[in-house]
Short mmCIF file of C-alpha atoms and ligand atoms in Angstrom, two decimals:
data_model
loop_
_atom_site.label_atom_id
_atom_site.label_comp_id
_atom_site.label_asym_id
_atom_site.label_seq_id
_atom_site.Cartn_x
_atom_site.Cartn_y
_atom_site.Cartn_z
CA MET A 895 -84.44 173.62 -46.87
CA SER A 896 -83.03 175.94 -49.54
CA SER A 897 -85.41 177.88 -51.80
CA ALA A 898 -83.64 176.37 -54.85
CA PHE A 899 -84.66 172.89 -53.65
CA LYS A 900 -88.28 173.98 -53.11
CA PHE A 901 -88.37 175.57 -56.56
CA LYS A 902 -86.98 172.38 -58.17
CA ASN A 903 -89.56 170.30 -56.36
CA PHE A 904 -92.39 172.58 -57.43
CA THR A 905 -91.26 172.60 -61.09
CA SER A 906 -91.01 168.81 -61.24
CA LYS A 907 -94.53 168.48 -59.76
CA LEU A 908 -95.84 170.97 -62.30
CA LEU A 909 -94.11 169.08 -65.13
CA ALA A 910 -95.55 165.77 -63.95
CA PHE A 911 -99.03 167.33 -63.80
CA LEU A 912 -98.68 168.72 -67.33
CA LEU A 913 -97.47 165.33 -68.54
CA ILE A 914 -100.54 163.61 -67.10
CA LEU A 915 -102.73 166.24 -68.74
CA SER A 916 -101.09 165.82 -72.12
CA SER A 917 -101.10 162.01 -71.99
CA SER A 918 -104.84 162.04 -71.34
CA HIS A 919 -105.62 164.51 -74.15
CA GLY A 920 -106.47 167.43 -71.96
CA ALA A 921 -108.80 165.81 -69.43
CA TYR A 922 -107.51 163.96 -66.36
CA VAL A 923 -109.13 160.67 -67.30
CA PRO A 924 -106.78 157.68 -67.68
CA LYS A 925 -106.81 156.51 -71.27
CA VAL A 926 -107.62 152.85 -71.91
CA ASN A 927 -105.91 151.26 -74.89
CA SER A 928 -107.49 148.01 -75.95
CA ASP A 929 -106.21 147.16 -79.41
CA THR A 930 -103.79 144.42 -78.35
CA ASP A 931 -104.11 140.63 -78.25
CA VAL A 932 -101.15 140.06 -75.94
CA ILE A 933 -99.29 142.44 -73.64
CA ILE A 934 -95.84 141.25 -72.63
CA ILE A 935 -94.29 142.70 -69.51
CA GLY A 936 -90.49 142.86 -69.74
CA ALA A 937 -88.17 142.86 -72.77
CA GLY A 938 -85.53 140.49 -71.42
CA PRO A 939 -84.77 137.25 -73.33
CA ALA A 940 -88.07 135.65 -72.23
CA GLY A 941 -90.17 138.67 -73.24
CA VAL A 942 -88.36 139.11 -76.57
CA ALA A 943 -88.70 135.38 -77.34
CA ALA A 944 -92.45 135.43 -76.60
CA ALA A 945 -93.06 138.67 -78.51
CA THR A 946 -91.18 137.62 -81.65
CA LYS A 947 -92.78 134.19 -81.78
CA LEU A 948 -96.33 135.58 -81.39
CA ASP A 949 -95.57 138.32 -83.90
CA GLN A 950 -94.44 135.76 -86.50
CA GLN A 951 -97.91 134.24 -86.21
CA GLY A 952 -99.55 137.61 -86.93
CA ILE A 953 -100.68 138.00 -83.32
CA ASN A 954 -100.83 141.61 -82.19
CA VAL A 955 -98.34 142.21 -79.33
CA LYS A 956 -97.21 145.14 -77.24
CA VAL A 957 -94.22 144.98 -74.88
CA PHE A 958 -93.72 147.20 -71.80
CA GLU A 959 -90.15 147.42 -70.53
CA ALA A 960 -89.27 149.44 -67.44
CA ASN A 961 -85.54 149.87 -68.10
CA GLU A 962 -84.05 151.90 -70.93
CA TRP A 963 -82.57 148.99 -72.89
CA ILE A 964 -83.89 145.86 -74.58
CA GLY A 965 -82.44 142.68 -73.07
CA GLY A 966 -83.00 142.80 -69.30
CA ARG A 967 -80.20 140.81 -67.70
CA VAL A 968 -78.61 140.52 -71.15
CA HIS A 969 -76.94 143.93 -71.30
CA SER A 970 -74.13 144.31 -73.81
CA ILE A 971 -72.49 147.74 -73.95
CA LYS A 972 -69.71 149.15 -76.14
CA PHE A 973 -66.59 149.51 -73.99
CA GLY A 974 -62.95 149.55 -75.00
CA ASP A 975 -62.44 147.85 -78.36
CA ALA A 976 -65.59 145.67 -78.36
CA TRP A 977 -68.93 144.90 -76.71
CA VAL A 978 -68.81 143.75 -73.10
CA ASP A 979 -71.54 142.09 -71.06
CA LEU A 980 -72.66 143.51 -67.72
CA GLY A 981 -75.08 140.59 -67.46
CA ALA A 982 -75.15 137.20 -69.20
CA GLU A 983 -71.90 136.49 -71.02
CA TRP A 984 -71.48 132.82 -71.93
CA CYS A 985 -73.66 130.37 -73.80
CA HIS A 986 -73.69 127.40 -71.41
CA GLY A 987 -73.54 124.25 -73.51
CA GLU A 988 -74.19 122.91 -77.00
CA LYS A 989 -76.80 120.18 -76.64
CA GLU A 990 -80.47 121.01 -75.98
CA ASN A 991 -79.47 124.66 -75.83
CA ILE A 992 -81.75 126.96 -77.83
CA VAL A 993 -79.16 129.76 -77.87
CA PHE A 994 -76.54 127.46 -79.36
CA ASP A 995 -79.05 126.00 -81.81
CA LEU A 996 -80.07 129.44 -83.06
CA MET A 997 -76.48 130.66 -83.43
CA LYS A 998 -74.41 127.62 -84.39
CA GLU A 999 -74.38 128.40 -88.15
CA SER A 1000 -73.42 132.04 -87.65
CA GLN A 1001 -69.63 131.82 -87.03
CA VAL A 1002 -70.09 134.23 -84.09
CA LEU A 1003 -69.74 131.73 -81.25
CA GLN A 1004 -66.19 131.12 -80.02
CA HIS A 1005 -64.66 128.48 -77.76
CA PRO A 1006 -61.88 130.27 -75.85
CA ASN A 1007 -60.99 127.34 -73.54
CA TYR A 1008 -60.63 129.17 -70.25
CA THR A 1009 -57.82 128.39 -67.82
CA PHE A 1010 -57.44 130.45 -64.68
CA GLU A 1011 -54.29 131.22 -62.75
CA MET A 1012 -54.67 131.25 -58.99
CA ALA A 1013 -53.10 134.36 -57.49
CA VAL A 1014 -52.55 134.32 -53.72
CA SER A 1015 -52.80 137.43 -51.52
CA ASP A 1016 -49.18 136.94 -50.35
CA GLY A 1017 -48.20 137.81 -53.93
CA HIS A 1018 -47.36 134.42 -55.45
CA ILE A 1019 -49.03 132.77 -58.43
CA VAL A 1020 -49.89 129.08 -58.10
CA ASP A 1021 -48.38 126.74 -60.68
CA GLU A 1022 -50.79 126.66 -63.65
CA GLU A 1023 -51.00 122.87 -63.89
CA PHE A 1024 -51.75 122.61 -60.18
CA SER A 1025 -54.48 125.25 -60.23
CA THR A 1026 -56.05 123.62 -63.31
CA GLN A 1027 -56.10 120.36 -61.33
CA LEU A 1028 -57.85 122.09 -58.41
CA PHE A 1029 -60.45 123.72 -60.64
CA THR A 1030 -61.12 120.36 -62.27
CA ILE A 1031 -61.84 118.93 -58.83
CA PHE A 1032 -64.09 121.92 -58.02
CA ASP A 1033 -66.00 121.34 -61.23
CA GLU A 1034 -66.36 117.63 -60.69
CA LEU A 1035 -67.60 118.05 -57.12
CA PHE A 1036 -69.91 120.87 -58.07
CA THR A 1037 -71.79 119.55 -61.11
CA PRO A 1038 -75.21 118.09 -60.24
CA ASP A 1039 -74.02 114.61 -61.24
CA GLY A 1040 -70.64 115.36 -59.59
CA ALA A 1041 -68.06 112.62 -59.86
CA ARG A 1042 -68.72 111.08 -56.48
CA ASN A 1043 -65.68 108.83 -56.78
CA SER A 1044 -63.14 111.58 -57.38
CA THR A 1045 -60.29 111.40 -54.92
CA VAL A 1046 -58.48 114.36 -53.47
CA GLU A 1047 -54.74 113.89 -53.10
CA ASP A 1048 -53.40 114.68 -49.63
CA SER A 1049 -51.36 117.64 -50.76
CA VAL A 1050 -54.25 119.00 -52.78
CA GLY A 1051 -56.55 118.45 -49.79
CA THR A 1052 -54.23 120.37 -47.52
CA TYR A 1053 -54.06 123.16 -50.00
CA PHE A 1054 -57.81 123.03 -50.45
CA THR A 1055 -58.67 123.37 -46.75
CA LYS A 1056 -55.97 125.96 -46.08
CA TRP A 1057 -56.47 128.36 -48.99
CA ALA A 1058 -58.76 127.16 -51.70
CA TYR A 1059 -61.81 126.64 -49.44
CA HIS A 1060 -62.62 130.35 -49.61
CA THR A 1061 -62.00 130.41 -53.37
CA PHE A 1062 -64.28 127.45 -53.87
CA ASN A 1063 -66.91 129.23 -51.78
CA LEU A 1064 -66.76 132.31 -54.03
CA TYR A 1065 -66.75 130.10 -57.11
CA VAL A 1066 -69.97 128.37 -55.98
CA LEU A 1067 -71.55 131.74 -55.16
CA SER A 1068 -70.71 133.07 -58.64
CA SER A 1069 -72.31 130.04 -60.19
CA GLU A 1070 -75.45 130.10 -58.03
CA GLY A 1071 -75.70 133.87 -57.62
CA ALA A 1072 -76.40 133.34 -53.90
CA PHE A 1073 -75.08 135.40 -50.98
CA SER A 1074 -74.15 132.35 -48.90
CA TRP A 1075 -73.36 128.82 -50.02
CA PHE A 1076 -75.69 127.54 -47.32
CA GLU A 1077 -78.68 128.87 -49.30
CA PRO A 1078 -78.69 126.83 -52.56
CA ALA A 1079 -79.64 123.14 -52.29
CA ALA A 1080 -76.81 120.70 -53.13
CA LEU A 1081 -79.21 118.55 -55.12
CA SER A 1082 -81.27 120.44 -57.64
CA ASP A 1083 -83.26 120.00 -60.85
CA TYR A 1084 -80.78 122.16 -62.80
CA LYS A 1085 -79.53 120.44 -65.92
CA ASP A 1086 -76.22 121.24 -67.55
CA CYS A 1087 -76.36 121.17 -71.35
CA ASP A 1088 -73.57 118.98 -72.69
CA GLY A 1089 -70.63 120.62 -74.44
CA ASP A 1090 -68.60 123.77 -73.88
CA HIS A 1091 -70.05 125.89 -71.05
CA ALA A 1092 -68.16 129.08 -71.73
CA ILE A 1093 -68.95 129.86 -75.34
CA THR A 1094 -68.38 133.54 -76.15
CA TRP A 1095 -69.61 136.03 -78.75
CA ASN A 1096 -66.41 137.16 -80.45
CA GLY A 1097 -66.60 140.67 -79.01
CA LEU A 1098 -70.19 141.21 -80.20
CA GLY A 1099 -71.88 140.56 -76.84
CA TYR A 1100 -74.70 138.27 -75.76
CA LYS A 1101 -77.19 140.76 -77.24
CA THR A 1102 -76.41 139.09 -80.59
CA ILE A 1103 -78.99 136.43 -79.76
CA LEU A 1104 -81.66 139.11 -79.23
CA ASP A 1105 -80.73 140.77 -82.55
CA LYS A 1106 -81.19 137.36 -84.13
CA LEU A 1107 -84.62 136.85 -82.51
CA MET A 1108 -85.73 140.36 -83.50
CA ALA A 1109 -84.42 140.25 -87.08
CA ASN A 1110 -87.93 140.61 -88.55
CA PHE A 1111 -89.61 142.27 -85.59
CA ASP A 1112 -90.67 145.91 -85.43
CA GLN A 1113 -88.90 147.13 -82.28
CA LYS A 1114 -91.39 149.99 -81.99
CA LYS A 1115 -93.67 147.40 -80.40
CA ILE A 1116 -91.32 147.51 -77.40
CA ASN A 1117 -92.07 150.50 -75.18
CA LEU A 1118 -88.94 151.31 -73.15
CA LEU A 1119 -88.98 153.22 -69.85
CA THR A 1120 -92.55 152.02 -69.38
CA VAL A 1121 -93.20 150.73 -65.87
CA VAL A 1122 -96.12 148.40 -65.19
CA LYS A 1123 -97.64 149.06 -61.77
CA GLN A 1124 -100.56 146.65 -61.66
CA ILE A 1125 -102.19 143.79 -63.53
CA THR A 1126 -105.90 143.44 -62.85
CA PHE A 1127 -107.87 140.42 -63.81
CA ASP A 1128 -111.53 139.52 -63.42
CA GLU A 1129 -112.22 135.86 -64.14
CA ASP A 1130 -115.64 136.75 -65.57
CA LYS A 1131 -114.14 139.10 -68.14
CA ASP A 1132 -112.26 138.27 -71.32
CA GLN A 1133 -109.52 140.78 -70.75
CA VAL A 1134 -106.72 141.74 -68.43
CA THR A 1135 -105.99 145.36 -67.52
CA VAL A 1136 -102.45 146.65 -67.19
CA LEU A 1137 -101.91 149.90 -65.29
CA LEU A 1138 -98.75 151.87 -66.11
CA ALA A 1139 -96.87 154.15 -63.72
CA THR A 1140 -98.10 157.09 -65.81
CA GLY A 1141 -101.70 156.23 -64.91
CA GLU A 1142 -102.42 155.00 -68.44
CA LYS A 1143 -104.39 151.75 -68.73
CA HIS A 1144 -104.07 149.08 -71.41
CA THR A 1145 -106.19 146.01 -71.87
CA ALA A 1146 -105.44 142.78 -73.73
CA LYS A 1147 -106.89 139.31 -73.98
CA HIS A 1148 -103.72 137.86 -72.45
CA VAL A 1149 -100.71 139.14 -70.51
CA ILE A 1150 -97.32 137.40 -70.33
CA PHE A 1151 -95.43 138.44 -67.21
CA THR A 1152 -91.63 137.97 -67.44
CA PRO A 1153 -89.93 140.05 -64.66
CA SER A 1154 -87.47 138.26 -62.40
CA LEU A 1155 -88.06 136.22 -59.27
CA GLY A 1156 -86.52 139.18 -57.37
CA VAL A 1157 -89.26 141.49 -58.67
CA LEU A 1158 -91.93 138.92 -57.83
CA LYS A 1159 -90.60 138.48 -54.29
CA HIS A 1160 -90.57 142.22 -53.68
CA ASP A 1161 -93.70 143.35 -55.55
CA HIS A 1162 -96.15 140.50 -56.15
CA LYS A 1163 -98.63 141.89 -53.60
CA SER A 1164 -98.88 145.27 -55.30
CA LEU A 1165 -98.53 143.97 -58.87
CA PHE A 1166 -101.46 141.54 -59.01
CA GLN A 1167 -105.10 142.29 -58.34
CA PRO A 1168 -106.59 139.94 -57.18
CA PRO A 1169 -103.52 138.56 -55.35
CA LEU A 1170 -101.68 135.55 -56.79
CA PRO A 1171 -102.86 132.09 -55.61
CA GLN A 1172 -101.27 130.95 -52.35
CA ARG A 1173 -99.38 128.08 -54.05
CA LYS A 1174 -97.65 130.50 -56.36
CA VAL A 1175 -96.79 132.86 -53.51
CA GLU A 1176 -95.23 129.92 -51.62
CA ALA A 1177 -93.13 129.03 -54.68
CA ILE A 1178 -92.00 132.67 -55.04
CA GLU A 1179 -91.02 132.84 -51.40
CA ALA A 1180 -89.23 129.47 -51.38
CA LEU A 1181 -87.05 129.89 -54.49
CA GLY A 1182 -83.83 131.90 -54.08
CA ILE A 1183 -82.14 134.76 -55.91
CA GLY A 1184 -78.98 136.63 -54.88
CA ALA A 1185 -76.47 138.68 -56.81
CA VAL A 1186 -73.02 138.86 -58.34
CA MET A 1187 -71.41 142.07 -59.56
CA LYS A 1188 -69.11 142.81 -62.46
CA VAL A 1189 -66.73 145.74 -62.84
CA MET A 1190 -65.13 146.18 -66.27
CA LEU A 1191 -61.76 147.92 -66.10
CA HIS A 1192 -60.07 149.51 -69.09
CA PHE A 1193 -56.30 150.08 -68.83
CA PRO A 1194 -54.08 152.35 -70.91
CA GLU A 1195 -51.98 149.27 -71.75
CA HIS A 1196 -52.10 145.51 -71.41
CA TRP A 1197 -49.86 144.86 -68.35
CA TRP A 1198 -50.87 141.31 -67.31
CA ALA A 1199 -49.89 137.80 -68.46
CA THR A 1200 -49.51 137.33 -72.19
CA ASN A 1201 -49.23 133.53 -72.48
CA GLY A 1202 -51.66 131.97 -74.95
CA SER A 1203 -53.72 130.03 -72.45
CA PHE A 1204 -54.18 132.94 -70.02
CA SER A 1205 -57.84 133.59 -69.17
CA GLY A 1206 -57.77 135.31 -65.82
CA TYR A 1207 -56.80 135.29 -62.16
CA SER A 1208 -58.76 133.66 -59.40
CA PHE A 1209 -57.93 135.39 -56.10
CA VAL A 1210 -57.09 133.20 -53.10
CA TRP A 1211 -56.93 135.07 -49.79
CA THR A 1212 -54.60 133.53 -47.22
CA GLN A 1213 -56.28 132.98 -43.85
CA GLU A 1214 -53.95 135.57 -42.33
CA ASP A 1215 -54.88 138.19 -44.90
CA ARG A 1216 -58.57 137.43 -44.52
CA ASP A 1217 -58.27 137.89 -40.74
CA THR A 1218 -56.32 141.14 -40.94
CA LEU A 1219 -57.71 142.74 -44.10
CA ALA A 1220 -60.21 144.89 -42.21
CA THR A 1221 -57.24 146.55 -40.47
CA GLN A 1222 -54.96 146.59 -43.56
CA TYR A 1223 -57.68 148.34 -45.59
CA ARG A 1224 -60.26 150.37 -43.66
CA LYS A 1225 -62.36 151.88 -46.46
CA GLY A 1226 -65.77 150.48 -47.40
CA PRO A 1227 -67.95 148.03 -45.48
CA TYR A 1228 -66.71 145.22 -43.28
CA ARG A 1229 -68.56 142.90 -40.90
CA ASN A 1230 -67.43 140.36 -38.32
CA ASN A 1231 -63.90 141.55 -39.03
CA LEU A 1232 -64.28 140.60 -42.72
CA SER A 1233 -63.71 143.22 -45.40
CA TRP A 1234 -65.82 143.59 -48.55
CA LEU A 1235 -62.62 142.96 -50.52
CA THR A 1236 -62.79 139.27 -49.57
CA ASN A 1237 -65.79 139.15 -51.96
CA PHE A 1238 -63.50 140.13 -54.87
CA MET A 1239 -63.34 136.74 -56.54
CA GLY A 1240 -60.96 137.47 -59.41
CA MET A 1241 -60.81 138.91 -62.87
CA TYR A 1242 -60.55 137.59 -66.39
CA ARG A 1243 -59.86 138.74 -69.92
CA VAL A 1244 -62.64 139.83 -72.25
CA GLU A 1245 -63.02 138.71 -75.88
CA GLN A 1246 -61.52 141.02 -78.53
CA ASN A 1247 -60.76 143.58 -75.82
CA PRO A 1248 -57.02 143.38 -75.04
CA LYS A 1249 -56.99 146.28 -72.56
CA VAL A 1250 -60.04 145.24 -70.54
CA LEU A 1251 -60.31 142.98 -67.48
CA SER A 1252 -63.64 141.96 -65.98
CA CYS A 1253 -63.70 141.82 -62.14
CA TRP A 1254 -66.24 139.63 -60.34
CA PHE A 1255 -67.60 140.20 -56.84
CA THR A 1256 -69.70 137.48 -55.19
CA GLY A 1257 -71.08 137.05 -51.68
CA GLU A 1258 -72.92 138.91 -48.96
CA PHE A 1259 -71.28 142.32 -49.55
CA VAL A 1260 -72.49 142.63 -53.15
CA PRO A 1261 -75.56 144.84 -52.38
CA GLU A 1262 -73.29 147.29 -50.53
CA ILE A 1263 -70.54 147.14 -53.16
CA GLU A 1264 -73.09 147.99 -55.87
CA THR A 1265 -74.09 151.18 -54.09
CA MET A 1266 -70.74 152.33 -52.65
CA SER A 1267 -68.99 155.38 -54.13
CA ASP A 1268 -66.99 154.85 -57.31
CA ASP A 1269 -63.92 156.31 -55.55
CA ILE A 1270 -63.88 153.64 -52.83
CA LEU A 1271 -64.78 150.88 -55.29
CA LEU A 1272 -61.85 151.72 -57.59
CA ASP A 1273 -59.50 152.34 -54.68
CA GLY A 1274 -60.33 148.91 -53.18
CA ILE A 1275 -59.94 147.22 -56.56
CA ASN A 1276 -56.53 148.86 -57.08
CA PHE A 1277 -55.44 147.86 -53.59
CA THR A 1278 -56.43 144.24 -54.20
CA ILE A 1279 -54.90 143.92 -57.67
CA ASN A 1280 -51.62 145.33 -56.37
CA LYS A 1281 -51.67 143.01 -53.38
CA PHE A 1282 -52.13 139.92 -55.56
CA LEU A 1283 -50.21 140.82 -58.68
CA GLY A 1284 -48.00 143.77 -57.76
CA LYS A 1285 -44.94 141.58 -57.09
CA LYS A 1286 -45.10 140.00 -60.52
CA TYR A 1287 -46.42 142.80 -62.77
CA ASN A 1288 -46.18 146.52 -63.17
CA VAL A 1289 -49.88 146.99 -62.33
CA GLN A 1290 -51.46 150.07 -63.92
CA GLN A 1291 -54.38 152.23 -62.81
CA PRO A 1292 -57.49 151.81 -64.99
CA ASP A 1293 -58.43 154.84 -67.11
CA ASP A 1294 -62.12 153.89 -67.46
CA PHE A 1295 -64.63 151.48 -65.94
CA ARG A 1296 -68.25 150.29 -66.03
CA LYS A 1297 -70.06 148.47 -63.23
CA SER A 1298 -73.24 146.41 -62.97
CA ALA A 1299 -75.91 146.96 -60.32
CA TRP A 1300 -78.38 144.12 -60.77
CA TYR A 1301 -79.41 143.83 -57.16
CA SER A 1302 -80.16 147.53 -56.74
CA ASN A 1303 -82.03 147.80 -60.05
CA GLU A 1304 -85.66 147.79 -58.81
CA PHE A 1305 -86.77 146.05 -62.01
CA VAL A 1306 -84.35 143.14 -61.62
CA ARG A 1307 -83.45 142.74 -57.90
CA GLY A 1308 -80.94 139.92 -58.34
CA THR A 1309 -78.90 138.09 -60.93
CA TYR A 1310 -80.21 134.54 -61.36
CA SER A 1311 -82.49 132.20 -59.41
CA TYR A 1312 -81.60 128.96 -57.63
CA GLN A 1313 -83.42 126.19 -55.81
CA THR A 1314 -83.18 126.43 -52.02
CA LEU A 1315 -83.71 123.67 -49.49
CA ALA A 1316 -87.18 125.14 -48.82
CA SER A 1317 -88.09 125.12 -52.53
CA ARG A 1318 -86.89 121.49 -52.80
CA LYS A 1319 -89.63 120.55 -50.32
CA ILE A 1320 -92.20 121.57 -52.95
CA GLN A 1321 -92.40 118.60 -55.30
CA ASN A 1322 -94.62 117.26 -58.09
CA PRO A 1323 -94.68 119.81 -59.46
CA SER A 1324 -91.59 121.73 -58.41
CA ALA A 1325 -91.64 125.37 -57.29
CA ASN A 1326 -90.32 126.43 -60.73
CA VAL A 1327 -93.21 124.66 -62.46
CA ILE A 1328 -95.77 126.19 -60.08
CA LEU A 1329 -94.26 129.59 -60.92
CA SER A 1330 -94.83 128.89 -64.61
CA GLN A 1331 -98.53 127.97 -64.29
CA PRO A 1332 -100.90 130.48 -65.87
CA ILE A 1333 -103.87 132.11 -64.18
CA LEU A 1334 -107.04 130.94 -65.89
CA ASN A 1335 -110.47 132.46 -66.31
CA LYS A 1336 -113.62 130.58 -65.38
CA ASP A 1337 -113.55 128.79 -68.77
CA ASN A 1338 -109.94 127.63 -68.16
CA ILE A 1339 -108.49 130.06 -70.71
CA PRO A 1340 -105.06 131.33 -69.61
CA ARG A 1341 -105.26 135.09 -69.04
CA ILE A 1342 -102.05 135.86 -67.15
CA LEU A 1343 -99.08 133.72 -68.21
CA PHE A 1344 -95.63 133.53 -66.63
CA ALA A 1345 -92.29 133.25 -68.41
CA GLY A 1346 -88.73 134.07 -67.36
CA GLU A 1347 -85.70 132.06 -66.31
CA ALA A 1348 -87.08 131.11 -62.88
CA THR A 1349 -90.11 129.44 -64.51
CA HIS A 1350 -87.97 126.90 -66.36
CA PRO A 1351 -87.97 123.46 -64.65
CA ARG A 1352 -84.35 122.57 -65.61
CA PHE A 1353 -82.60 125.55 -67.24
CA TYR A 1354 -83.58 128.20 -64.67
CA SER A 1355 -80.90 130.88 -64.14
CA THR A 1356 -79.84 130.93 -67.81
CA VAL A 1357 -80.61 132.79 -71.02
CA HIS A 1358 -81.44 129.56 -72.85
CA GLY A 1359 -83.94 128.77 -70.06
CA ALA A 1360 -85.46 132.25 -70.33
CA ILE A 1361 -85.82 132.01 -74.12
CA GLU A 1362 -87.37 128.55 -73.93
CA SER A 1363 -89.84 129.83 -71.33
CA GLY A 1364 -90.85 132.72 -73.61
CA PHE A 1365 -91.38 130.32 -76.52
CA ARG A 1366 -93.33 128.00 -74.22
CA GLU A 1367 -95.86 130.69 -73.27
CA ALA A 1368 -96.09 131.98 -76.86
CA ASP A 1369 -96.90 128.43 -78.00
CA ARG A 1370 -99.52 128.12 -75.27
CA LEU A 1371 -101.27 131.21 -76.64
CA ILE A 1372 -100.81 130.35 -80.33
CA GLU A 1373 -102.60 127.09 -79.63
CA ILE A 1374 -105.55 129.00 -78.13
CA ILE A 1375 -105.68 132.02 -80.45
CA LYS A 1376 -105.17 130.11 -83.70
CA HIS A 1377 -107.52 127.21 -82.98
C1 FAD B 301 -74.13 139.24 -63.99
C2 FAD B 301 -74.92 138.17 -64.70
C3 FAD B 301 -74.27 137.16 -65.38
C4 FAD B 301 -74.99 136.18 -66.04
N1 FAD B 301 -74.33 135.25 -66.77
C5 FAD B 301 -75.02 134.37 -67.53
C6 FAD B 301 -74.36 133.57 -68.47
O1 FAD B 301 -73.13 133.66 -68.65
N2 FAD B 301 -75.11 132.70 -69.21
C7 FAD B 301 -76.46 132.59 -69.06
O2 FAD B 301 -77.09 131.76 -69.75
N3 FAD B 301 -77.12 133.38 -68.17
C8 FAD B 301 -76.44 134.28 -67.42
N4 FAD B 301 -77.10 135.13 -66.59
C9 FAD B 301 -78.55 134.94 -66.38
C10 FAD B 301 -79.39 135.53 -67.51
O3 FAD B 301 -78.99 136.84 -67.78
C11 FAD B 301 -80.84 135.50 -67.10
O4 FAD B 301 -81.22 134.19 -66.73
C12 FAD B 301 -81.79 135.94 -68.21
O5 FAD B 301 -81.38 137.14 -68.79
C13 FAD B 301 -83.18 136.11 -67.64
O6 FAD B 301 -84.04 136.57 -68.66
P1 FAD B 301 -85.55 136.88 -68.31
O7 FAD B 301 -86.18 137.36 -69.57
O8 FAD B 301 -86.14 135.76 -67.58
O9 FAD B 301 -85.49 138.07 -67.24
P2 FAD B 301 -84.86 139.60 -67.37
O10 FAD B 301 -83.69 139.51 -68.25
O11 FAD B 301 -84.72 140.04 -65.99
O12 FAD B 301 -86.05 140.35 -68.10
C14 FAD B 301 -87.19 140.81 -67.41
C15 FAD B 301 -87.46 142.25 -67.84
O13 FAD B 301 -88.62 142.73 -67.15
C16 FAD B 301 -88.45 144.12 -66.91
N5 FAD B 301 -89.36 144.54 -65.84
C17 FAD B 301 -89.29 144.21 -64.53
N6 FAD B 301 -90.30 144.79 -63.83
C18 FAD B 301 -91.02 145.50 -64.74
C19 FAD B 301 -92.18 146.32 -64.65
N7 FAD B 301 -92.81 146.53 -63.49
N8 FAD B 301 -92.67 146.92 -65.78
C20 FAD B 301 -92.05 146.71 -66.99
N9 FAD B 301 -90.95 145.94 -67.13
C21 FAD B 301 -90.44 145.34 -66.01
C22 FAD B 301 -86.99 144.22 -66.53
O14 FAD B 301 -86.48 145.53 -66.68
C23 FAD B 301 -86.33 143.22 -67.49
O15 FAD B 301 -85.86 143.84 -68.66
C24 FAD B 301 -76.41 136.16 -65.97
C25 FAD B 301 -77.07 137.18 -65.29
C26 FAD B 301 -76.35 138.19 -64.68
C27 FAD B 301 -77.10 139.31 -64.03
#
């Protein structure tokens, strides 16, 4: 070990020690802060919704957020000519959708009417009308109330089994956020809101909804980079204690816990003292969460299709290319002779950002793709784009990029939840409802409450579900505190 390394290690320990000293006003005694009615853990859509609603009622709130931004899996960043979304991007539906309801008067929401071109790895582009027809069939088969009577023409069927099967697989994985399409249950409680499912934000990003919620909220009540390590609850006491990673302790009458199902799966044993009830643990273990990954590419010039209806390319690997890709392209992970590049689902245009394309990866390689070197990631992306589109376009190299890493972020650990076959065995109430049930004290007063997308019985996996769940738990407390 080099002396430089030892010195660095020693200095960081010394700094940490000094920090602990200063945060406890000179003596190494953890400070207990107890001036809060409600502590909210997490400043994603659910946490922000709960905090703003309680705050409007004059209830004293404090929010602890481990990451450095407000929004959780809503993460809009400035890139290229506009805001782009590394997380949630589209408002899914117009009826019974709280996001749409809150924003419909604002003129921000746009209806771009997406149509995808199917690009095949042998270099040809499938006729637009034909690929639209295929995607319509995908959609009809895939919706929960799927058109069971839809017929598949012979030629379409042949095409489907030969090439589009793999595309459909990736399409399902992007929608469910699972690593394998054998994990999500075909029948689920998920409810589609009627109306347009791909409503966009006119280049302002999904964060616009959070700005709207926080319009009259003092954002100083949100403590960023503040990691909660443990929530301790004694049913005989009227308060819950929250221990931060710094060693600081905070108490409140109620705590609303909003971190993801991924965080609960990984950390529930260390996070809750006493441990969560067995029923809740079973629900946490049975529900599913996987990951998708986005890579935003900025190009010096717009080199791809310019027709008005163009939205993006869906990549269809021929069986031959799938079988031989691991030998055609050796860099990065591959398993069972399958390359990580087969998880590159396609790419699409981004609102108000004419030089940006958003690439999507879905499937079992996503955790490894998130953590691979940027050099290999960009090299593999360039290889794939050239393979699919190089015959038709003068493909350029990107001059900038941004990537998401939801699965490897220890405070998220996945993208969105889904119901598995195991979770479907838990009924009346469902696993999602069990997840949402608060922990009560001996007088049946809720002390630890649970919000977040996975706690919504029908709109789990979405921002509108997360916001509704935050409002739900705020209402539960307003009822108790105000009456
Ligand atoms: C790539 C991607 C695309 C998506 N696309 C869409 C879409 O188009 N439309 C849609 O409706 N939904 C979409 N979603 C889903 C949507 O983003 C989520 O359902 C929603 O953001 C969940 O909100 P939440 O508040 O429940 O959880 P989160 O957003 O995960 O918020 C929880 C917060 O808790 C914090 N936290 C975790 N642990 C701790 C701790 N120990 N201490 C303190 N803080 C902690 C986290 O940092 C996080 O900020 C997408 C998600 C992803 C990742």
